[in-house]
Amino acid sequence: MLETRSRGGREVSAGAPKSLGAYLDRIRHDPAEFRTVSRRIVPQSFEVTAVLEHLHLRKEFPTVFFENPLDVHGNPSRFPLVSNLWATRERCADMLEIPRTKAGRELGPLYAELVDQKREPIIVSEAPVQANVLRGDDADMHLLPVVRHFEMDLGPVLTMALAMREPDETFYNITFVKTFPETGRRGGLTIHSAHMSRMTRAWERRGRPFPVINILGHHPAFWLGSMASTPWGDNEYATVGGFLREPLRLVPSVTWGKDFLVPADAEIVIEGEIDAVERTIVDPFGEISRQYQPQELAPVMHVKAITYRDGAIMQDIFSGHPEHMLLGSIPREGSLMRHLRQTVGDNVTAVHVPLSGVGRFVAYISLKKTSEGQPKLAALQAIAQAANLQTVVVVDDDIDVFNEEDVLWAVNTYVDPARDVDLIKNLRPPSDPRGLGSSRLLIDATRPTHKAFPTRLRVPPEVMARIKLEEWLDPVGQEGR
Amino acid sequence: MDRVFWATCPACMKAFIVNWELRHAGRQLICPYCGKRFLPDEAAALDERV
């Protein structure tokens, strides 16, 4: 049964709460930022990811808006689909209202500042996301344009986040979790994060079904904020308010009322219950490491309702590609920078968690070294703070950590492997599907200062400043006259 | 994730990766290529190298 309520139009007015549609309106006129696919497309047949992969191979990273996808039943979906939203650092900065010119080394620390600017959510009684309500057999996930991403994937997968509340508490956790719809009303959930796993175990000990929601679209700052590393007990609905720069609006769910609040300005929300004991087969799935997560057992969600705003847009993430990686790397750069400033000192100048390490496994750190051994201390602090890091490279401040060629030059020029490379064994394995074990690699690629050592060549800076290239090069076509 | 194995589907003969927790769990695997359900011991081939 479809209930249509009068509220919740797609139009956006000044002062309206932030929404995905409003953000897309900001970028839709720039072809470098936004492209559309208006022809019919079959997400379950890899056609969405084929379009995105072609763009990736051309090194073009627009948000792509698929206007006419089919749903899992093979019918035209009522929901358009958007993907590749977070694929550039500049666009991520823009989403957070940070100047695009600060998308380099400044972005991580500016992100970290937003983590502290929590805003308590506000509760409203009516919400755009509940303009349309599907219940019973009509609450069918197969009405959605669910994407099958990679050839070994078990099937189409919803890639956005779940929200869950701790039992007997009022704080919520928001975590990206894959949902594998087995049928329209039942799906497996790959819950791996520490906080949501802890909540799940607490609910399961009670032996009864418990509530969860799947949020399938919101303003992009909502998602960036959901990736913040926060302590257990923090209400992540308040955290994302800091990133939205306005309180997150919440509304009682249609299934549990005030016992479970859902984001009022989301695009689509699935309300479901997780069975306390049931497990089902999920995966393989092409994951962040650009490898397949192995087939495994996972909890089962039974769908109770699907609600959506008028003109709702469904979001998807192009897994294992820049948007997936940047969603994690920018928050990690911020939290690492903050931790290193506190534990090593203000001489730590930049942190980059590069895409070559999929935004998770490698960190480049630059500092103004004050003593031999300090780079190793910084590397140890980094692996203590970020459990997924496998390799840490520390360089001098004159090396640009956002220029990988520069970093590797330092590694290949300053590093004596016998002295400057350390292997740390028998740590907890990184939480990732690679199965590489439990060791870490620390590389001190700073210029040795404990002995006489060559220095880096350079053209004198004052001459570089004096020579303006456009004044010295002959105009094209007038060479040698 | 400490250990994985590869199972080759007895129907379509394509191989896929599986967490070791499913090797002796008594649960049927699902081939991502053709949907065939089968126990690990019914696989056309297993790669269990460590």
Short mmCIF file of C-alpha atoms in Angstrom, two decimals:
data_model
loop_
_atom_site.label_atom_id
_atom_site.label_comp_id
_atom_site.label_asym_id
_atom_site.label_seq_id
_atom_site.Cartn_x
_atom_site.Cartn_y
_atom_site.Cartn_z
CA MET A 1 0.00 0.00 0.00
CA LEU A 2 1.37 3.40 -0.98
CA GLU A 3 0.53 6.27 1.29
CA THR A 4 1.15 9.64 -0.32
CA ARG A 5 1.35 12.59 1.99
CA SER A 6 1.09 16.20 0.96
CA ARG A 7 4.40 17.39 2.32
CA GLY A 8 7.90 17.04 0.99
CA GLY A 9 8.20 18.60 -2.46
CA ARG A 10 11.45 18.55 -4.46
CA GLU A 11 11.58 22.33 -4.87
CA VAL A 12 14.28 24.02 -2.80
CA SER A 13 13.77 27.41 -1.27
CA ALA A 14 16.23 29.74 0.41
CA GLY A 15 16.85 28.59 3.94
CA ALA A 16 15.55 25.10 3.23
CA PRO A 17 17.32 22.25 5.02
CA LYS A 18 20.27 20.85 3.09
CA SER A 19 19.46 18.03 0.74
CA LEU A 20 21.07 15.97 -1.99
CA GLY A 21 18.93 17.61 -4.65
CA ALA A 22 19.97 21.09 -3.56
CA TYR A 23 23.65 20.14 -3.78
CA LEU A 24 23.25 18.59 -7.23
CA ASP A 25 21.57 21.80 -8.39
CA ARG A 26 24.74 23.65 -7.40
CA ILE A 27 27.00 21.58 -9.65
CA ARG A 28 24.73 20.42 -12.45
CA HIS A 29 25.73 23.20 -14.86
CA ASP A 30 29.46 22.33 -14.82
CA PRO A 31 30.24 19.34 -17.10
CA ALA A 32 33.48 18.68 -15.26
CA GLU A 33 31.43 18.15 -12.11
CA PHE A 34 28.15 16.72 -13.32
CA ARG A 35 27.11 14.54 -16.26
CA THR A 36 23.82 12.88 -17.02
CA VAL A 37 22.86 9.59 -18.66
CA SER A 38 19.30 9.90 -19.93
CA ARG A 39 19.10 6.64 -21.89
CA ARG A 40 17.68 3.55 -20.22
CA ILE A 41 20.32 1.73 -18.22
CA VAL A 42 20.34 -1.64 -16.44
CA PRO A 43 22.21 -1.28 -13.13
CA GLN A 44 21.98 -5.02 -12.43
CA SER A 45 23.91 -5.77 -15.65
CA PHE A 46 26.99 -3.72 -14.72
CA GLU A 47 26.02 -0.88 -17.09
CA VAL A 48 26.29 1.80 -14.39
CA THR A 49 29.76 0.73 -13.30
CA ALA A 50 30.86 0.33 -16.94
CA VAL A 51 30.03 4.01 -17.55
CA LEU A 52 31.88 5.01 -14.38
CA GLU A 53 34.88 2.79 -15.17
CA HIS A 54 35.22 4.32 -18.65
CA LEU A 55 35.25 7.80 -17.09
CA HIS A 56 37.80 6.63 -14.52
CA LEU A 57 40.07 5.29 -17.27
CA ARG A 58 39.80 8.69 -19.01
CA LYS A 59 40.72 10.32 -15.67
CA GLU A 60 37.43 12.19 -15.62
CA PHE A 61 35.57 12.24 -12.32
CA PRO A 62 32.17 13.92 -12.66
CA THR A 63 29.19 13.02 -10.55
CA VAL A 64 26.99 10.94 -12.86
CA PHE A 65 23.21 11.19 -12.73
CA PHE A 66 21.39 8.23 -14.31
CA GLU A 67 17.93 9.51 -15.14
CA ASN A 68 16.28 6.28 -16.32
CA PRO A 69 17.59 3.17 -14.58
CA LEU A 70 15.64 -0.06 -14.36
CA ASP A 71 14.72 -1.53 -11.00
CA VAL A 72 15.55 -5.10 -9.99
CA HIS A 73 12.22 -6.31 -11.42
CA GLY A 74 13.35 -5.00 -14.83
CA ASN A 75 10.85 -2.14 -14.85
CA PRO A 76 11.65 1.57 -15.17
CA SER A 77 12.50 2.65 -11.63
CA ARG A 78 10.66 5.51 -10.00
CA PHE A 79 14.06 6.62 -8.65
CA PRO A 80 16.94 8.13 -10.63
CA LEU A 81 20.41 7.11 -9.48
CA VAL A 82 23.48 9.21 -8.69
CA SER A 83 27.05 7.97 -8.21
CA ASN A 84 30.67 9.14 -8.14
CA LEU A 85 29.75 12.08 -5.94
CA TRP A 86 32.93 12.20 -3.81
CA ALA A 87 35.41 11.43 -6.60
CA THR A 88 37.62 14.55 -6.22
CA ARG A 89 39.11 16.27 -3.21
CA GLU A 90 37.97 19.63 -4.59
CA ARG A 91 34.34 18.53 -4.71
CA CYS A 92 34.59 17.07 -1.19
CA ALA A 93 35.88 20.46 0.02
CA ASP A 94 33.04 22.22 -1.77
CA MET A 95 30.48 19.92 -0.13
CA LEU A 96 31.80 21.01 3.27
CA GLU A 97 31.76 24.69 2.28
CA ILE A 98 35.56 24.73 2.33
CA PRO A 99 37.24 26.60 -0.56
CA ARG A 100 38.35 24.27 -3.35
CA THR A 101 41.81 25.88 -3.13
CA LYS A 102 42.15 24.20 0.27
CA ALA A 103 41.56 20.68 -1.03
CA GLY A 104 45.21 19.69 -0.50
CA ARG A 105 47.02 19.50 2.82
CA GLU A 106 44.54 21.85 4.52
CA LEU A 107 41.48 19.67 3.89
CA GLY A 108 42.15 16.93 6.47
CA PRO A 109 42.80 19.36 9.35
CA LEU A 110 39.77 21.48 8.37
CA TYR A 111 37.70 18.29 8.36
CA ALA A 112 38.99 17.49 11.87
CA GLU A 113 37.81 20.90 13.09
CA LEU A 114 34.28 20.07 11.93
CA VAL A 115 34.29 16.90 14.05
CA ASP A 116 34.28 19.17 17.12
CA GLN A 117 31.40 21.33 15.93
CA LYS A 118 28.61 18.94 16.84
CA ARG A 119 25.07 20.27 16.65
CA GLU A 120 22.25 18.61 18.51
CA PRO A 121 19.61 17.36 16.06
CA ILE A 122 16.10 18.72 16.11
CA ILE A 123 12.97 16.59 15.93
CA VAL A 124 10.22 17.54 13.50
CA SER A 125 6.77 16.01 13.15
CA GLU A 126 6.56 16.05 9.36
CA ALA A 127 9.32 15.30 6.92
CA PRO A 128 10.03 15.19 3.19
CA VAL A 129 11.37 11.63 3.51
CA GLN A 130 7.95 10.45 4.65
CA ALA A 131 6.00 12.03 1.81
CA ASN A 132 5.61 8.52 0.40
CA VAL A 133 5.36 5.40 2.55
CA LEU A 134 5.46 1.78 1.35
CA ARG A 135 4.48 -0.92 3.83
CA GLY A 136 3.87 -4.64 3.77
CA ASP A 137 4.57 -6.36 0.49
CA ASP A 138 4.80 -2.96 -1.21
CA ALA A 139 7.96 -2.23 0.79
CA ASP A 140 10.03 -3.92 -1.88
CA MET A 141 13.78 -3.23 -2.23
CA HIS A 142 13.57 -4.55 -5.78
CA LEU A 143 11.73 -1.35 -6.74
CA LEU A 144 15.08 0.38 -6.33
CA PRO A 145 17.70 0.69 -9.10
CA VAL A 146 20.16 -1.47 -7.15
CA VAL A 147 23.59 -1.68 -8.79
CA ARG A 148 25.58 -4.80 -9.47
CA HIS A 149 29.11 -3.43 -9.51
CA PHE A 150 31.72 -6.04 -10.42
CA GLU A 151 31.70 -9.37 -12.20
CA MET A 152 32.24 -11.62 -9.16
CA ASP A 153 29.73 -9.74 -6.96
CA LEU A 154 27.08 -12.03 -5.52
CA GLY A 155 24.39 -9.72 -6.85
CA PRO A 156 23.11 -6.13 -6.80
CA VAL A 157 24.16 -4.30 -3.63
CA LEU A 158 22.96 -1.19 -1.80
CA THR A 159 26.16 0.62 -0.78
CA MET A 160 25.04 3.44 1.49
CA ALA A 161 24.84 3.60 5.29
CA LEU A 162 22.87 2.01 8.06
CA ALA A 163 21.90 3.85 11.22
CA MET A 164 21.43 1.97 14.47
CA ARG A 165 20.70 3.04 18.05
CA GLU A 166 22.38 1.51 21.08
CA PRO A 167 19.83 -0.39 23.19
CA ASP A 168 18.49 1.65 26.12
CA GLU A 169 20.52 4.66 24.96
CA THR A 170 19.76 7.65 22.78
CA PHE A 171 22.87 7.77 20.63
CA TYR A 172 22.97 6.58 17.05
CA ASN A 173 25.76 5.19 14.91
CA ILE A 174 25.91 5.71 11.15
CA THR A 175 28.11 3.29 9.20
CA PHE A 176 28.49 2.39 5.55
CA VAL A 177 27.29 -1.21 5.28
CA LYS A 178 26.53 -3.25 2.18
CA THR A 179 22.99 -4.58 1.87
CA PHE A 180 22.47 -7.63 -0.37
CA PRO A 181 18.73 -7.81 -1.19
CA GLU A 182 17.96 -11.54 -1.43
CA THR A 183 14.31 -10.74 -2.02
CA GLY A 184 12.44 -7.47 -1.99
CA ARG A 185 11.81 -7.77 1.74
CA ARG A 186 14.92 -9.49 3.08
CA GLY A 187 18.64 -8.81 2.74
CA GLY A 188 22.03 -9.62 4.24
CA LEU A 189 24.04 -6.87 5.94
CA THR A 190 27.87 -6.85 6.06
CA ILE A 191 28.42 -5.15 9.40
CA HIS A 192 32.17 -4.96 10.12
CA SER A 193 32.85 -1.62 11.86
CA ALA A 194 33.75 -1.72 15.56
CA HIS A 195 30.92 0.47 16.86
CA MET A 196 28.08 -0.97 14.81
CA SER A 197 29.29 -4.51 15.50
CA ARG A 198 29.24 -3.73 19.22
CA MET A 199 25.67 -2.40 18.96
CA THR A 200 24.62 -5.44 16.95
CA ARG A 201 26.03 -7.82 19.56
CA ALA A 202 24.27 -5.91 22.34
CA TRP A 203 20.92 -6.20 20.56
CA GLU A 204 21.48 -9.84 19.62
CA ARG A 205 22.08 -10.78 23.26
CA ARG A 206 18.44 -9.79 23.88
CA GLY A 207 17.33 -12.43 21.42
CA ARG A 208 14.67 -10.30 19.71
CA PRO A 209 14.50 -8.52 16.33
CA PHE A 210 15.90 -5.00 16.54
CA PRO A 211 15.55 -1.84 14.44
CA VAL A 212 17.88 -0.58 11.77
CA ILE A 213 17.50 1.86 8.89
CA ASN A 214 19.22 2.06 5.54
CA ILE A 215 19.65 5.65 4.35
CA LEU A 216 19.85 5.76 0.55
CA GLY A 217 20.48 9.44 -0.07
CA HIS A 218 21.25 12.68 1.74
CA HIS A 219 23.33 15.83 1.30
CA PRO A 220 26.96 14.77 0.65
CA ALA A 221 28.19 16.52 3.81
CA PHE A 222 25.97 14.17 5.82
CA TRP A 223 27.97 11.21 4.51
CA LEU A 224 31.36 12.88 4.96
CA GLY A 225 30.39 13.62 8.56
CA SER A 226 29.28 10.03 9.09
CA MET A 227 32.88 8.96 8.39
CA ALA A 228 34.28 10.95 11.32
CA SER A 229 36.17 8.92 13.89
CA THR A 230 34.27 9.54 17.13
CA PRO A 231 34.37 7.88 20.55
CA TRP A 232 31.85 5.26 21.59
CA GLY A 233 28.75 6.96 22.92
CA ASP A 234 28.86 9.99 20.63
CA ASN A 235 25.59 10.62 18.83
CA GLU A 236 26.57 10.62 15.17
CA TYR A 237 23.32 12.40 14.28
CA ALA A 238 24.89 15.35 16.17
CA THR A 239 28.26 14.85 14.48
CA VAL A 240 26.84 15.11 10.95
CA GLY A 241 25.06 18.30 12.00
CA GLY A 242 28.49 19.88 12.40
CA PHE A 243 29.37 18.91 8.86
CA LEU A 244 26.05 20.12 7.49
CA ARG A 245 26.63 23.35 9.47
CA GLU A 246 23.01 23.09 10.61
CA PRO A 247 21.20 20.73 13.00
CA LEU A 248 20.19 17.47 11.39
CA ARG A 249 16.41 17.26 11.24
CA LEU A 250 15.01 13.98 12.53
CA VAL A 251 11.51 12.56 12.40
CA PRO A 252 9.96 9.57 14.20
CA SER A 253 10.13 6.48 12.02
CA VAL A 254 6.90 5.12 10.56
CA THR A 255 7.63 1.69 12.12
CA TRP A 256 8.81 2.45 15.68
CA GLY A 257 7.75 6.09 16.14
CA LYS A 258 9.86 8.09 18.59
CA ASP A 259 11.76 4.96 19.62
CA PHE A 260 13.78 5.31 16.43
CA LEU A 261 14.40 8.62 14.70
CA VAL A 262 15.29 8.89 11.02
CA PRO A 263 16.83 11.77 9.00
CA ALA A 264 13.91 13.91 7.85
CA ASP A 265 15.64 15.26 4.74
CA ALA A 266 16.98 11.97 3.43
CA GLU A 267 15.98 10.82 -0.03
CA ILE A 268 14.95 7.23 0.71
CA VAL A 269 14.91 5.32 4.02
CA ILE A 270 14.42 1.58 4.43
CA GLU A 271 13.12 0.70 7.89
CA GLY A 272 13.94 -2.87 8.82
CA GLU A 273 14.51 -5.27 11.66
CA ILE A 274 17.53 -7.48 12.10
CA ASP A 275 16.86 -11.02 13.27
CA ALA A 276 18.93 -11.76 16.37
CA VAL A 277 20.12 -15.19 15.26
CA GLU A 278 19.51 -15.61 11.54
CA ARG A 279 22.49 -15.54 9.18
CA THR A 280 22.65 -15.58 5.41
CA ILE A 281 25.24 -15.78 2.66
CA VAL A 282 26.64 -12.47 1.34
CA ASP A 283 29.60 -11.48 -0.85
CA PRO A 284 31.80 -11.67 -2.85
CA PHE A 285 31.83 -7.93 -3.47
CA GLY A 286 34.47 -5.68 -5.04
CA GLU A 287 35.69 -3.74 -2.02
CA ILE A 288 37.81 -0.71 -1.12
CA SER A 289 41.06 -2.63 -1.69
CA ARG A 290 39.98 -3.21 -5.31
CA GLN A 291 39.78 -6.92 -4.50
CA TYR A 292 36.79 -9.11 -3.71
CA GLN A 293 35.54 -9.54 -0.17
CA PRO A 294 35.17 -13.34 0.27
CA GLN A 295 31.77 -14.98 0.61
CA GLU A 296 30.71 -15.01 4.26
CA LEU A 297 27.78 -15.19 6.66
CA ALA A 298 26.00 -12.01 7.72
CA PRO A 299 22.97 -10.83 9.74
CA VAL A 300 19.60 -10.58 8.00
CA MET A 301 17.38 -7.50 7.75
CA HIS A 302 13.62 -7.88 7.19
CA VAL A 303 12.10 -4.77 5.58
CA LYS A 304 9.20 -3.16 7.42
CA ALA A 305 8.73 0.02 5.38
CA ILE A 306 10.32 2.12 2.68
CA THR A 307 9.77 5.87 2.80
CA TYR A 308 10.89 8.45 0.26
CA ARG A 309 10.54 12.08 -0.62
CA ASP A 310 8.82 13.30 -3.77
CA GLY A 311 11.36 13.19 -6.58
CA ALA A 312 13.72 11.06 -4.49
CA ILE A 313 17.18 10.23 -5.85
CA MET A 314 18.98 7.02 -4.88
CA GLN A 315 22.71 7.24 -4.14
CA ASP A 316 25.31 4.59 -4.82
CA ILE A 317 29.07 4.44 -4.30
CA PHE A 318 31.50 3.33 -6.98
CA SER A 319 33.31 0.94 -4.68
CA GLY A 320 37.10 0.61 -4.91
CA HIS A 321 37.39 3.89 -6.80
CA PRO A 322 38.32 7.44 -5.80
CA GLU A 323 34.97 8.42 -4.29
CA HIS A 324 35.06 5.39 -1.99
CA MET A 325 38.69 6.02 -1.09
CA LEU A 326 38.33 9.77 -0.46
CA LEU A 327 35.38 9.20 1.88
CA GLY A 328 37.86 7.48 4.17
CA SER A 329 41.15 9.17 3.43
CA ILE A 330 40.13 12.76 4.17
CA PRO A 331 38.80 11.92 7.67
CA ARG A 332 41.92 9.84 8.34
CA GLU A 333 44.22 12.68 7.30
CA GLY A 334 42.41 14.94 9.73
CA SER A 335 42.44 12.58 12.69
CA LEU A 336 46.07 11.55 12.04
CA MET A 337 47.22 15.16 11.79
CA ARG A 338 45.51 15.98 15.06
CA HIS A 339 46.96 12.94 16.83
CA LEU A 340 50.49 13.56 15.54
CA ARG A 341 50.41 17.24 16.55
CA GLN A 342 49.39 16.15 20.05
CA THR A 343 51.89 13.32 20.42
CA VAL A 344 54.89 14.35 18.28
CA GLY A 345 54.62 18.12 18.09
CA ASP A 346 53.69 21.13 15.97
CA ASN A 347 56.60 20.30 13.66
CA VAL A 348 54.37 17.76 11.88
CA THR A 349 53.36 19.72 8.80
CA ALA A 350 51.23 17.49 6.56
CA VAL A 351 49.60 14.07 6.26
CA HIS A 352 48.44 12.40 3.08
CA VAL A 353 46.59 9.08 2.90
CA PRO A 354 46.99 8.49 -0.85
CA LEU A 355 44.76 6.73 -3.34
CA SER A 356 47.65 4.37 -4.19
CA GLY A 357 47.03 2.90 -0.74
CA VAL A 358 43.26 3.00 -1.44
CA GLY A 359 42.86 5.81 1.08
CA ARG A 360 43.28 3.37 3.96
CA PHE A 361 46.55 1.45 4.09
CA VAL A 362 49.36 4.01 3.50
CA ALA A 363 50.20 7.37 5.09
CA TYR A 364 52.81 9.92 4.03
CA ILE A 365 53.79 12.27 6.85
CA SER A 366 56.01 15.34 6.55
CA LEU A 367 57.72 17.03 9.47
CA LYS A 368 60.48 19.47 10.37
CA LYS A 369 62.74 16.91 12.02
CA THR A 370 64.25 18.07 15.29
CA SER A 371 66.14 14.87 16.10
CA GLU A 372 67.06 11.54 14.60
CA GLY A 373 64.49 8.97 15.67
CA GLN A 374 61.64 11.45 15.65
CA PRO A 375 60.34 10.22 12.25
CA LYS A 376 60.12 6.69 13.63
CA LEU A 377 58.23 7.97 16.66
CA ALA A 378 55.78 9.71 14.32
CA ALA A 379 55.31 6.52 12.31
CA LEU A 380 54.64 4.50 15.47
CA GLN A 381 52.10 7.07 16.63
CA ALA A 382 50.41 6.87 13.24
CA ILE A 383 49.92 3.09 13.35
CA ALA A 384 48.74 3.37 16.95
CA GLN A 385 46.04 5.85 15.90
CA ALA A 386 44.95 4.36 12.56
CA ALA A 387 44.50 0.59 12.79
CA ASN A 388 44.18 0.06 9.04
CA LEU A 389 47.53 1.61 8.14
CA GLN A 390 50.01 -0.90 6.86
CA THR A 391 52.80 1.38 5.59
CA VAL A 392 53.92 4.75 6.95
CA VAL A 393 56.50 6.90 5.16
CA VAL A 394 57.89 9.96 6.95
CA VAL A 395 59.61 12.68 4.91
CA ASP A 396 61.06 16.14 5.48
CA ASP A 397 58.94 19.25 5.23
CA ASP A 398 60.40 20.17 1.84
CA ILE A 399 58.88 17.03 0.34
CA ASP A 400 55.31 17.46 -0.87
CA VAL A 401 53.37 14.51 0.56
CA PHE A 402 50.65 15.13 -2.02
CA ASN A 403 53.20 14.56 -4.81
CA GLU A 404 53.86 10.82 -4.81
CA GLU A 405 56.83 11.19 -7.16
CA ASP A 406 58.41 13.53 -4.61
CA VAL A 407 57.78 11.05 -1.76
CA LEU A 408 59.25 8.14 -3.71
CA TRP A 409 62.27 10.30 -4.63
CA ALA A 410 62.92 10.72 -0.91
CA VAL A 411 62.50 6.99 -0.32
CA ASN A 412 64.89 6.15 -3.13
CA THR A 413 67.46 8.79 -2.17
CA TYR A 414 67.55 9.11 1.61
CA VAL A 415 66.65 5.59 2.78
CA ASP A 416 69.24 3.05 3.82
CA PRO A 417 67.01 -0.03 4.12
CA ALA A 418 69.12 -1.58 6.87
CA ARG A 419 68.80 1.53 9.04
CA ASP A 420 65.63 3.34 8.01
CA VAL A 421 63.08 0.57 7.42
CA ASP A 422 61.36 -1.14 10.35
CA LEU A 423 59.03 -4.10 10.28
CA ILE A 424 56.62 -4.25 13.22
CA LYS A 425 55.25 -7.75 13.70
CA ASN A 426 52.33 -9.34 15.51
CA LEU A 427 49.87 -6.45 15.59
CA ARG A 428 46.14 -6.84 15.07
CA PRO A 429 45.52 -7.45 11.35
CA PRO A 430 44.11 -4.47 9.48
CA SER A 431 40.37 -4.80 8.97
CA ASP A 432 40.36 -5.36 5.24
CA PRO A 433 39.84 -8.22 2.84
CA ARG A 434 43.43 -8.68 1.76
CA GLY A 435 44.43 -11.19 4.40
CA LEU A 436 48.01 -9.97 4.43
CA GLY A 437 48.63 -10.64 8.10
CA SER A 438 49.50 -8.49 11.05
CA SER A 439 52.76 -6.66 10.29
CA ARG A 440 53.42 -2.98 9.53
CA LEU A 441 56.15 -1.23 7.53
CA LEU A 442 57.68 2.02 8.79
CA ILE A 443 60.02 4.01 6.54
CA ASP A 444 62.05 6.99 7.69
CA ALA A 445 62.69 8.81 4.40
CA THR A 446 64.00 12.02 5.95
CA ARG A 447 67.45 13.31 5.06
CA PRO A 448 70.00 11.96 7.58
CA THR A 449 71.30 14.67 9.89
CA HIS A 450 73.56 12.57 12.12
CA LYS A 451 76.35 12.53 9.55
CA ALA A 452 77.65 14.52 6.57
CA PHE A 453 75.21 13.80 3.76
CA PRO A 454 74.47 15.23 0.28
CA THR A 455 71.73 17.76 -0.05
CA ARG A 456 69.03 18.30 -2.64
CA LEU A 457 69.88 20.35 -5.75
CA ARG A 458 68.04 23.51 -6.57
CA VAL A 459 68.20 26.60 -8.78
CA PRO A 460 68.69 29.61 -6.50
CA PRO A 461 65.24 30.77 -5.37
CA GLU A 462 65.97 34.45 -6.02
CA VAL A 463 66.80 33.69 -9.65
CA MET A 464 63.68 31.56 -9.99
CA ALA A 465 61.68 34.52 -8.70
CA ARG A 466 63.36 36.93 -11.13
CA ILE A 467 62.91 34.83 -14.25
CA LYS A 468 59.32 35.06 -15.52
CA LEU A 469 58.91 32.37 -18.15
CA GLU A 470 56.53 34.35 -20.33
CA GLU A 471 59.12 37.15 -20.55
CA TRP A 472 61.96 34.84 -21.58
CA LEU A 473 60.46 32.30 -23.96
CA ASP A 474 60.05 33.51 -27.53
CA PRO A 475 56.42 33.53 -28.65
CA VAL A 476 55.37 30.40 -30.51
CA GLY A 477 56.09 30.88 -34.22
CA GLN A 478 58.87 33.42 -33.60
CA GLU A 479 61.53 30.98 -32.47
CA GLY A 480 65.13 32.11 -33.14
CA ARG A 481 64.34 35.53 -34.66
CA MET B 1 40.13 -12.21 7.85
CA ASP B 2 42.85 -14.77 8.32
CA ARG B 3 42.14 -17.42 5.71
CA VAL B 4 40.18 -17.82 2.51
CA PHE B 5 39.64 -20.55 -0.05
CA TRP B 6 38.51 -20.67 -3.65
CA ALA B 7 35.59 -22.86 -4.69
CA THR B 8 34.85 -23.84 -8.28
CA CYS B 9 31.14 -24.08 -9.04
CA PRO B 10 30.10 -27.60 -10.13
CA ALA B 11 27.54 -26.12 -12.56
CA CYS B 12 29.32 -23.30 -14.40
CA MET B 13 32.91 -24.22 -13.45
CA LYS B 14 33.78 -20.66 -12.44
CA ALA B 15 35.74 -20.07 -9.23
CA PHE B 16 35.00 -17.57 -6.47
CA ILE B 17 36.53 -16.60 -3.14
CA VAL B 18 35.09 -17.71 0.22
CA ASN B 19 35.89 -16.98 3.86
CA TRP B 20 37.29 -20.01 5.69
CA GLU B 21 34.43 -19.78 8.23
CA LEU B 22 32.24 -21.41 5.55
CA ARG B 23 34.57 -24.31 4.75
CA HIS B 24 33.11 -26.67 7.36
CA ALA B 25 30.01 -24.75 8.52
CA GLY B 26 27.54 -27.05 6.79
CA ARG B 27 26.17 -24.10 4.81
CA GLN B 28 25.71 -24.09 1.07
CA LEU B 29 27.77 -21.61 -0.89
CA ILE B 30 26.13 -19.55 -3.63
CA CYS B 31 27.90 -19.22 -6.96
CA PRO B 32 27.92 -15.50 -7.87
CA TYR B 33 28.00 -16.35 -11.56
CA CYS B 34 25.10 -18.80 -11.96
CA GLY B 35 23.35 -18.90 -8.56
CA LYS B 36 24.03 -22.62 -7.98
CA ARG B 37 23.96 -23.58 -4.29
CA PHE B 38 26.36 -26.28 -3.19
CA LEU B 39 28.35 -27.46 -0.18
CA PRO B 40 32.11 -26.83 -0.29
CA ASP B 41 32.76 -30.57 -0.56
CA GLU B 42 30.58 -30.62 -3.70
CA ALA B 43 32.76 -28.03 -5.44
CA ALA B 44 34.36 -29.02 -8.73
CA ALA B 45 37.65 -27.87 -7.20
CA LEU B 46 38.90 -26.24 -4.02
CA ASP B 47 42.01 -24.14 -3.56
CA GLU B 48 42.77 -24.27 0.17
CA ARG B 49 46.44 -23.38 0.09
CA VAL B 50 47.69 -21.38 3.06
#
